[in-house]
Coordinates of C-alpha atoms in Angstrom, one line a residue:
Chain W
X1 CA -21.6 10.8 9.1
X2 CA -19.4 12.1 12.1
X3 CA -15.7 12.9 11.4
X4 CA -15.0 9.5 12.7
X5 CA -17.1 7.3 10.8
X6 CA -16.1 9.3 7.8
X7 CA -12.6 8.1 8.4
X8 CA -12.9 4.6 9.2
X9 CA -15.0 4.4 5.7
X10 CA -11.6 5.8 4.0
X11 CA -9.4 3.1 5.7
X12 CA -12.3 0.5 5.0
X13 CA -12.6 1.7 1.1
X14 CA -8.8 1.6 0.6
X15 CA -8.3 -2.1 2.3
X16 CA -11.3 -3.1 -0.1
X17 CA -10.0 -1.7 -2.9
X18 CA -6.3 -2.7 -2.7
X19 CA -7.8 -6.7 -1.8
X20 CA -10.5 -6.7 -4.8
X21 CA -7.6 -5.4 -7.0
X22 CA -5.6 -8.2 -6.0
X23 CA -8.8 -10.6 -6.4
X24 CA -9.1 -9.4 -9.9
X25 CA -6.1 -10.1 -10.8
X26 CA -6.0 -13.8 -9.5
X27 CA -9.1 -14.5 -11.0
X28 CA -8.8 -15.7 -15.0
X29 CA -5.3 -16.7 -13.8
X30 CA -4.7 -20.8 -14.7
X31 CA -3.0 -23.0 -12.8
X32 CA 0.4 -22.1 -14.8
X33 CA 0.3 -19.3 -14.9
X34 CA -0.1 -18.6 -11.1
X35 CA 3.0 -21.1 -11.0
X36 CA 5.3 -18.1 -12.8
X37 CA 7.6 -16.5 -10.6
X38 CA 6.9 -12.6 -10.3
X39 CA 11.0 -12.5 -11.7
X40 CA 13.6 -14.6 -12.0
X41 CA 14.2 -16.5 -9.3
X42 CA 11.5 -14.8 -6.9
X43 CA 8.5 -16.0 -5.6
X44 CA 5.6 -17.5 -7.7
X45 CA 2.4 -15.9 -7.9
X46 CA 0.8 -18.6 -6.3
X47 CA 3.6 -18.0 -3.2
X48 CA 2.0 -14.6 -3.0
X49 CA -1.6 -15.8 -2.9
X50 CA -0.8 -17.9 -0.3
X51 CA 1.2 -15.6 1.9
X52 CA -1.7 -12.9 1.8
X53 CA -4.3 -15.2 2.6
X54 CA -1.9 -16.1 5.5
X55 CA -1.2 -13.0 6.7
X56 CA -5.0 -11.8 6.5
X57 CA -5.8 -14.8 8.1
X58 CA -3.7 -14.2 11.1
X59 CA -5.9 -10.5 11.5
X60 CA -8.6 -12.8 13.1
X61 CA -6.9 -13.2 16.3
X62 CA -4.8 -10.2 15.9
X63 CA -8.2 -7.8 15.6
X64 CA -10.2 -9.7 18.3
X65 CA -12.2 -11.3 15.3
X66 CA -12.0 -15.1 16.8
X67 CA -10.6 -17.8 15.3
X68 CA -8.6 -18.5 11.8
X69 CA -9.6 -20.6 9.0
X70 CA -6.3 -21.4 7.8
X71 CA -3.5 -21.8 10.5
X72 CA -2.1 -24.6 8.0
X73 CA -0.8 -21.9 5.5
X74 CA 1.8 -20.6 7.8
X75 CA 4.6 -22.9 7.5
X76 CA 4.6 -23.0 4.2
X77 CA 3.8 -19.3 3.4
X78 CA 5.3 -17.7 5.7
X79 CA 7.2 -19.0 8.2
X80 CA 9.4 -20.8 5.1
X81 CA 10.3 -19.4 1.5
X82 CA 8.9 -20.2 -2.4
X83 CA 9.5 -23.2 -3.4
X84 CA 11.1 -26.0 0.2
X85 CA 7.5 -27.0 0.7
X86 CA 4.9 -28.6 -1.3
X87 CA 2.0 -26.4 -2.0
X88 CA -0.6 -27.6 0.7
X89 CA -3.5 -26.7 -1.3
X90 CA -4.4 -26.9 -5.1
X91 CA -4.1 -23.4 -6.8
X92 CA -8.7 -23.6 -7.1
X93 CA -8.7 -24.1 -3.4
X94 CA -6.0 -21.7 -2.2
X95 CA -7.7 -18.9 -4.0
X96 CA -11.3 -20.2 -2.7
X97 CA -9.1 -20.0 0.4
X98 CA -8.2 -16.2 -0.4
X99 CA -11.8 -14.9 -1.1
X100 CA -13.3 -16.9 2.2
X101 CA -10.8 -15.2 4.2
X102 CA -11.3 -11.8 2.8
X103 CA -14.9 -11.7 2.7
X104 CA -15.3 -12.8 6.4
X105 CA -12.5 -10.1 7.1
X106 CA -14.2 -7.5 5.7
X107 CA -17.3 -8.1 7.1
X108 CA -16.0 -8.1 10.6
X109 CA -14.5 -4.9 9.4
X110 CA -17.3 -3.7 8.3
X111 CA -19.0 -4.1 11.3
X112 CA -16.6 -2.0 14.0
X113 CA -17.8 1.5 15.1
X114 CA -15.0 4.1 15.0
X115 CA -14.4 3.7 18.7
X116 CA -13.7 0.0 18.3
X117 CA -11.3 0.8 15.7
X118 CA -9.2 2.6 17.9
X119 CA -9.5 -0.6 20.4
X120 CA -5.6 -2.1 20.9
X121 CA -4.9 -5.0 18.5
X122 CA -4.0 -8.2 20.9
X123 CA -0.5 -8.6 19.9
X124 CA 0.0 -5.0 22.5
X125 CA -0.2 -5.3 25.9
X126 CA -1.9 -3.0 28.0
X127 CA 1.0 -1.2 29.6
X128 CA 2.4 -0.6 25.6
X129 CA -0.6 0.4 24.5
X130 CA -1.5 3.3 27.0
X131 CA 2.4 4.5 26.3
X132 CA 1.0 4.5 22.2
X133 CA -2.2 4.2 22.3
X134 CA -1.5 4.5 18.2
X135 CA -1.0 0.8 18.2
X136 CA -5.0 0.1 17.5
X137 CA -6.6 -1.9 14.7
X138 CA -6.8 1.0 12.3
X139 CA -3.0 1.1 12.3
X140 CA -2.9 -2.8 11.9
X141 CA -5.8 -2.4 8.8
X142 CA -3.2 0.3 6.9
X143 CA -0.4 -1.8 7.4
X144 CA -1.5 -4.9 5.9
X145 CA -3.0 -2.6 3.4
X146 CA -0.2 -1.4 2.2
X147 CA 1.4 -5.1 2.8
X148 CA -1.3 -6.4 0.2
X149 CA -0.3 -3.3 -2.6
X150 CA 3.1 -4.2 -1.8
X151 CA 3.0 -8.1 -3.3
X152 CA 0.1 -6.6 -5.4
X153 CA 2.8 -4.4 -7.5
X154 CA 4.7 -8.0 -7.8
X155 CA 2.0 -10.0 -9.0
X156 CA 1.3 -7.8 -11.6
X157 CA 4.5 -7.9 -13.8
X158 CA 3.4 -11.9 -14.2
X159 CA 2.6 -11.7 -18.1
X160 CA -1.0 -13.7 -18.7
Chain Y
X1 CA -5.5 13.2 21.8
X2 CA -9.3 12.6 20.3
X3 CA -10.2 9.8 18.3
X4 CA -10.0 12.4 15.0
X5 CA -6.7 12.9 16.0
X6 CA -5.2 9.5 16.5
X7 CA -6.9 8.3 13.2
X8 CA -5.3 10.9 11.2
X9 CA -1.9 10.1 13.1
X10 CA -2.2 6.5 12.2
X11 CA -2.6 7.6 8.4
X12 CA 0.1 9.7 8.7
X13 CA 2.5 7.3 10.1
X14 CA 1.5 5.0 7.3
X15 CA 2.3 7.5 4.6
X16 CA 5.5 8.3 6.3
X17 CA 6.7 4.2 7.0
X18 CA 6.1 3.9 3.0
X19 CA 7.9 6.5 2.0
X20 CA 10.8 6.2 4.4
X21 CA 11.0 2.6 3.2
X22 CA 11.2 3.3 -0.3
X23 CA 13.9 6.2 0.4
X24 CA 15.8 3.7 2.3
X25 CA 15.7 1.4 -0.4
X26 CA 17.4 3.9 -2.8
X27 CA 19.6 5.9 -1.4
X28 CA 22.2 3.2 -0.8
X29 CA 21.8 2.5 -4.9
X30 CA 24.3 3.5 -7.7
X31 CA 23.4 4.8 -10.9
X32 CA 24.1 1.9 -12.7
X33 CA 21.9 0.1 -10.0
X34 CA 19.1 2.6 -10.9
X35 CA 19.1 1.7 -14.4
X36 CA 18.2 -2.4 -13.6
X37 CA 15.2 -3.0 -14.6
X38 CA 12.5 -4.6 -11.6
X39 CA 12.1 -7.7 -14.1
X40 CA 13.0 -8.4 -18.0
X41 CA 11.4 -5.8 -19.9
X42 CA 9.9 -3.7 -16.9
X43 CA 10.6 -0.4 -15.4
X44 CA 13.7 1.0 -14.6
X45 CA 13.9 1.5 -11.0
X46 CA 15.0 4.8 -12.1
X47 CA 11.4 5.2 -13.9
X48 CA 10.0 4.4 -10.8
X49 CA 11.4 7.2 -8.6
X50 CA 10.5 9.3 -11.0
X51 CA 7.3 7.9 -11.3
X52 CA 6.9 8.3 -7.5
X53 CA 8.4 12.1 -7.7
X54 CA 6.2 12.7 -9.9
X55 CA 3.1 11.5 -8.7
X56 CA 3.4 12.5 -5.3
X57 CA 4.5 16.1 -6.3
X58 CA 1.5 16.4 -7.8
X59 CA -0.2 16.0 -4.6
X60 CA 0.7 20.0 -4.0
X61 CA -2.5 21.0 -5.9
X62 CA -4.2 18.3 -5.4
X63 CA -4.6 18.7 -1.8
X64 CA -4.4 22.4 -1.8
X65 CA -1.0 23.1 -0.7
X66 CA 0.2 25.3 -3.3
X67 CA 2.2 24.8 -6.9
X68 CA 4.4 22.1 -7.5
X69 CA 8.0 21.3 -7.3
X70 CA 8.7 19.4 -10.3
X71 CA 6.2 19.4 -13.2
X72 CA 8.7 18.7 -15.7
X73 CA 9.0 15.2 -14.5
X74 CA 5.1 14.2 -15.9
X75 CA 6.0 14.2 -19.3
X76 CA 8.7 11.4 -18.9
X77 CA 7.3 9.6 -15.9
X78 CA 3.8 9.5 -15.3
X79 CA 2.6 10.0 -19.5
X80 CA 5.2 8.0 -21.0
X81 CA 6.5 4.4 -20.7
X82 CA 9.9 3.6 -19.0
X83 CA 12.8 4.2 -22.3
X84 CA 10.8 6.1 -24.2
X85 CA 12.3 9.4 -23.6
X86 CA 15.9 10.8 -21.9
X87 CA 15.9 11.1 -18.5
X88 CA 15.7 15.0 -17.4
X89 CA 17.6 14.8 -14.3
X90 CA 20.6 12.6 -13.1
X91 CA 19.9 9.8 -11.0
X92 CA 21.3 12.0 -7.7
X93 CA 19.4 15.0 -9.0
X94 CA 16.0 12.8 -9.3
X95 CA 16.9 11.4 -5.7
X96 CA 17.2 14.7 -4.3
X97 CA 13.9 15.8 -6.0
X98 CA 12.5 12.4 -3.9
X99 CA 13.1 13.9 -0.9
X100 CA 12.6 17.3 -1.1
X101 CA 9.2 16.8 -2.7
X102 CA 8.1 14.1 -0.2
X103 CA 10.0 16.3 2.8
X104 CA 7.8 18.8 1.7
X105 CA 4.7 17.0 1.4
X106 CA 5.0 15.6 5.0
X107 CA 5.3 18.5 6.4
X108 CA 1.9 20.0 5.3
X109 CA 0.4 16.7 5.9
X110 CA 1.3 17.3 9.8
X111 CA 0.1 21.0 10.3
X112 CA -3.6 19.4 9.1
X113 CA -6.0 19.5 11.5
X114 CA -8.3 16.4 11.1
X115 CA -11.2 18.5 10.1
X116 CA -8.6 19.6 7.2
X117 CA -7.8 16.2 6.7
X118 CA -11.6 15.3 5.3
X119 CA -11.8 18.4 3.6
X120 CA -12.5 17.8 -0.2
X121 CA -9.7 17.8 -2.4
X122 CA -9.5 20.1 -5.6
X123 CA -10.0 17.4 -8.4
X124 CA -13.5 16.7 -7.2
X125 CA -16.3 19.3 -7.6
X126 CA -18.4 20.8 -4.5
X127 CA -21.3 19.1 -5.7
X128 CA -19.9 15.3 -5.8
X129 CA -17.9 16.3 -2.4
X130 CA -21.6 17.0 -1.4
X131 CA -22.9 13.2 -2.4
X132 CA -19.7 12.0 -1.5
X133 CA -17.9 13.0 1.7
X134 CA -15.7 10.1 1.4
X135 CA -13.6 12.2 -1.6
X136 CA -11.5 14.1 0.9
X137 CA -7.8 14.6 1.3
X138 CA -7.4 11.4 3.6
X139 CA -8.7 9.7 0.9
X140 CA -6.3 10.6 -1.6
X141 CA -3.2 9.9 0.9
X142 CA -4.0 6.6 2.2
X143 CA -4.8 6.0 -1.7
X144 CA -1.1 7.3 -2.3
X145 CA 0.4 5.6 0.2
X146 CA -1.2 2.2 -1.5
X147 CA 0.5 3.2 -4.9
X148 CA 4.0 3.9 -3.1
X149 CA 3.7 0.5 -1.7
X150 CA 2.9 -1.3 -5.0
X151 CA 6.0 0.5 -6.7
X152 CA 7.8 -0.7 -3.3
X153 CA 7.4 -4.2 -4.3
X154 CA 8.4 -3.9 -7.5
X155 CA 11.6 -1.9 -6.6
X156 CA 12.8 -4.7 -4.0
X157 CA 12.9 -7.4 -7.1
X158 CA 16.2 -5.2 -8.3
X159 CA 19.2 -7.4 -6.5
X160 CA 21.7 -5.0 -5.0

């Protein structure tokens, strides 16, 4: 493995890790209990499922991958906070939802040579991105990394 | 700048957003807003700078930088629960140990040279480094970074 490659399977290993943790975590869960708020008055752990899947959903177009699967979960999980919107999906099909977006994620992930990595994401223009050309897809991958460790360390104090 | 270089930048600009964030997030805090817990029955958010003091000083050794600032915070932050034991420092005290240790840190994370950066770091042996390339000192930072976030999370539950 090149220097490159060798880094890029860091990044890859520590999005993988932090989103499996997460997955783990959802997985026994019932349908109550994801309905707990992570503390009083914050937002349920179902709230969280959905805004990740959201958010990683979005990394399609953002990372050149194509098209979403779930534009639908925006409004509701991100664009608007816990608990003004009816949940659009059940809590079995939001976290089928979770795992189909990950999985195709990854594997489009798992597919990008180190130099394609350092492509620009598309929400940089070209002018911005020669200025910085740190502003890449690796950089978008570590942020929504540490985005996902972030609600992670919320879902967790949820008592099953 | 080569693509080794830029990848290391983009994990170091990671590292440093998270901790910035989380210093941020503290140092406008009082001690008797240090002592809230992040939800009924959880850490202190006091707990938790120590926690991330602690854990991140530790990072001296582990990635070959020398001996470490504070290695009497383990005992009460990283091998005991939260209220278990006093706290060793006052709350400014554990703050400024936070930023010195983390000041510190960064600093030796920017003079490494991205061939420095995969080097192997001292808890794994030369023979597992050998099968596993991937156990290097980027490793261990982005890993970091992932735990600073997950304490992050918890940390912004604690109303001002």
């Amino acid at each position: 493995m090149t220097a490159e490659e060798l880094m890029t399977a860091n990044a890859l290993n520590s999005w993988k890790l932090v989103v499996d943790r997460f997955s783990q975590g959802i997985a026994p869960l019932s349908d109550e209990q994801l309905q707990k708020q992570v503390a009083p008055g914050r937002n349920r752990l179902l709230y969280l499922v959905g805004h990740l899947t959201a958010v990683h959903d979005r990394l399609f177009p953002l990372l050149g991958f194509g098209a979403r699967l779930h534009p639908e979960l925006d409004d509701v999980y991100i664009t608007n906070p816990d608990r003004t919107h009816p949940d659009p999906l059940s809590a079995a099909d939001l976290k089928q939802a979770w795992t189909e977006v990950n999985t195709k994620l990854t594997a489009a992930l798992e597919k990008l040579t180190p130099a394609e990595w350092l492509h620009k994401h598309t929400a940089v223009s070209e002018e911005d991105f020669a200025k910085d050309p740190a502003r890449n897809r690796l950089a978008v991958v570590l942020s929504r990394t540490n985005h996902a460790a972030f609600h992670s360390g919320q879902a967790v104090l949820v008592k099953a």
